[in-house]
Amino acid sequence: MLRRWRYGILCILLFVVGAFAGHWTANRVNADQFGSSQWGPAAAWVGALLTATAISVSLWQAFEAKSKAKRDAESAAGKLAEERGRHEREMKEANNRLEQELDLQRRFEQIRSIPPIWASMTRLTLPTSDFLMSLARFNAASEERRLDGRTLQRHELEDVRITSSAWMDAFVRVETSFTTAQLVIDNEQVTRLIATLYKRLKTLHEEVAGALHRCFDDKPTDTSALNEKFDQINDFKSPIVILARRELGRGGPLIAYPDDMSIEDMMLVPPDPTVLAQIAEEKVKTA
């Protein structure tokens, strides 16, 4: 600012000095031709000097206003860019929070779809037990008929028919309970386990239907094999809980593997890196 004032004062002084120098030179060269009447009165010179000063000040003010407008525009552009950057950061953070909330809600809905399967499986326990007991009674009666040489009577199938019908009703409810999980779960590993459990349940259904057909043919059924398949389905809860907690709940492993898990079920659950690290650390300590 001071430098501009100095330039302005210097310009005025140069103008004044130049005017007086020109006046003096003209007097020296044309002393006999120019006089006070040609150069005019002093008031005119003073007026001209003031006019030149006013014009210089006006030009300087215009230049200063233009410079100030340019600085204001640059400042406004900088503030706008800063505000735009801040807005973009806030929007990005808001989008990230929204994605996290949606992901949390999506994973929560997936987790909620699993408990109904086990609730319905629990309701399948009693019909399975009743059906196995009726099969055991039918096997005993079939052996007696074989020894006595008798043929199967319709009323002797009533017990098996009633228990199998109750089992089929419970199976339909269990099969329906898989629908939500099959629709909403998008995790590949959890989906594979749910599909494996569903396949085991369908296999059990086929075994029950086959056992019922053997009863109509008055042939015995291995109840221990059916009971083992049902236990395998119930034991399948452990790998699903472990994997769902890790993949959907983002929680640490409850346990590495339950003691009652078969080798086949263990192979369905990929080992957790944390568990592997703990096992490796324990091996180093014991080495």
PDB file of N, CA and C in Angstrom, residues 117-127 174 230 234:
ATOM      1  N   ILE A 117     -34.652 -71.284  11.945  1.00  0.00           N
ATOM      2  CA  ILE A 117     -34.368 -72.641  11.458  1.00  0.00           C
ATOM      3  C   ILE A 117     -34.210 -73.591  12.641  1.00  0.00           C
ATOM      4  N   TRP A 118     -33.456 -73.148  13.653  1.00  0.00           N
ATOM      5  CA  TRP A 118     -33.238 -74.029  14.798  1.00  0.00           C
ATOM      6  C   TRP A 118     -34.483 -74.138  15.664  1.00  0.00           C
ATOM      7  N   ALA A 119     -35.291 -73.077  15.682  1.00  0.00           N
ATOM      8  CA  ALA A 119     -36.554 -73.162  16.425  1.00  0.00           C
ATOM      9  C   ALA A 119     -37.462 -74.220  15.808  1.00  0.00           C
ATOM     10  N   SER A 120     -37.530 -74.237  14.485  1.00  0.00           N
ATOM     11  CA  SER A 120     -38.352 -75.255  13.822  1.00  0.00           C
ATOM     12  C   SER A 120     -37.720 -76.637  13.940  1.00  0.00           C
ATOM     13  N   MET A 121     -36.394 -76.694  13.932  1.00  0.00           N
ATOM     14  CA  MET A 121     -35.725 -77.986  14.111  1.00  0.00           C
ATOM     15  C   MET A 121     -36.039 -78.578  15.484  1.00  0.00           C
ATOM     16  N   THR A 122     -36.155 -77.712  16.479  1.00  0.00           N
ATOM     17  CA  THR A 122     -36.512 -78.182  17.820  1.00  0.00           C
ATOM     18  C   THR A 122     -37.887 -78.834  17.817  1.00  0.00           C
ATOM     19  N   ARG A 123     -38.818 -78.256  17.041  1.00  0.00           N
ATOM     20  CA  ARG A 123     -40.165 -78.829  16.971  1.00  0.00           C
ATOM     21  C   ARG A 123     -40.189 -80.139  16.182  1.00  0.00           C
ATOM     22  N   LEU A 124     -39.081 -80.431  15.485  1.00  0.00           N
ATOM     23  CA  LEU A 124     -38.996 -81.697  14.761  1.00  0.00           C
ATOM     24  C   LEU A 124     -38.493 -82.836  15.642  1.00  0.00           C
ATOM     25  N   THR A 125     -37.942 -82.505  16.807  1.00  0.00           N
ATOM     26  CA  THR A 125     -37.322 -83.527  17.665  1.00  0.00           C
ATOM     27  C   THR A 125     -38.344 -84.547  18.161  1.00  0.00           C
ATOM     28  N   LEU A 126     -39.467 -84.073  18.715  1.00  0.00           N
ATOM     29  CA  LEU A 126     -40.472 -84.994  19.263  1.00  0.00           C
ATOM     30  C   LEU A 126     -41.099 -85.866  18.176  1.00  0.00           C
ATOM     31  N   PRO A 127     -41.538 -85.306  17.032  1.00  0.00           N
ATOM     32  CA  PRO A 127     -42.069 -86.190  15.979  1.00  0.00           C
ATOM     33  C   PRO A 127     -41.051 -87.218  15.499  1.00  0.00           C
ATOM     34  N   VAL A 174     -40.229 -76.967   9.070  1.00  0.00           N
ATOM     35  CA  VAL A 174     -38.775 -76.793   9.069  1.00  0.00           C
ATOM     36  C   VAL A 174     -38.292 -76.349   7.694  1.00  0.00           C
ATOM     37  N   PHE A 230     -30.398 -87.776  11.970  1.00  0.00           N
ATOM     38  CA  PHE A 230     -31.053 -86.655  12.670  1.00  0.00           C
ATOM     39  C   PHE A 230     -30.068 -85.984  13.633  1.00  0.00           C
ATOM     40  N   ASN A 234     -28.763 -81.976  13.902  1.00  0.00           N
ATOM     41  CA  ASN A 234     -28.748 -81.171  15.126  1.00  0.00           C
ATOM     42  C   ASN A 234     -27.346 -80.675  15.448  1.00  0.00           C
TER      43      ASN A 234
END
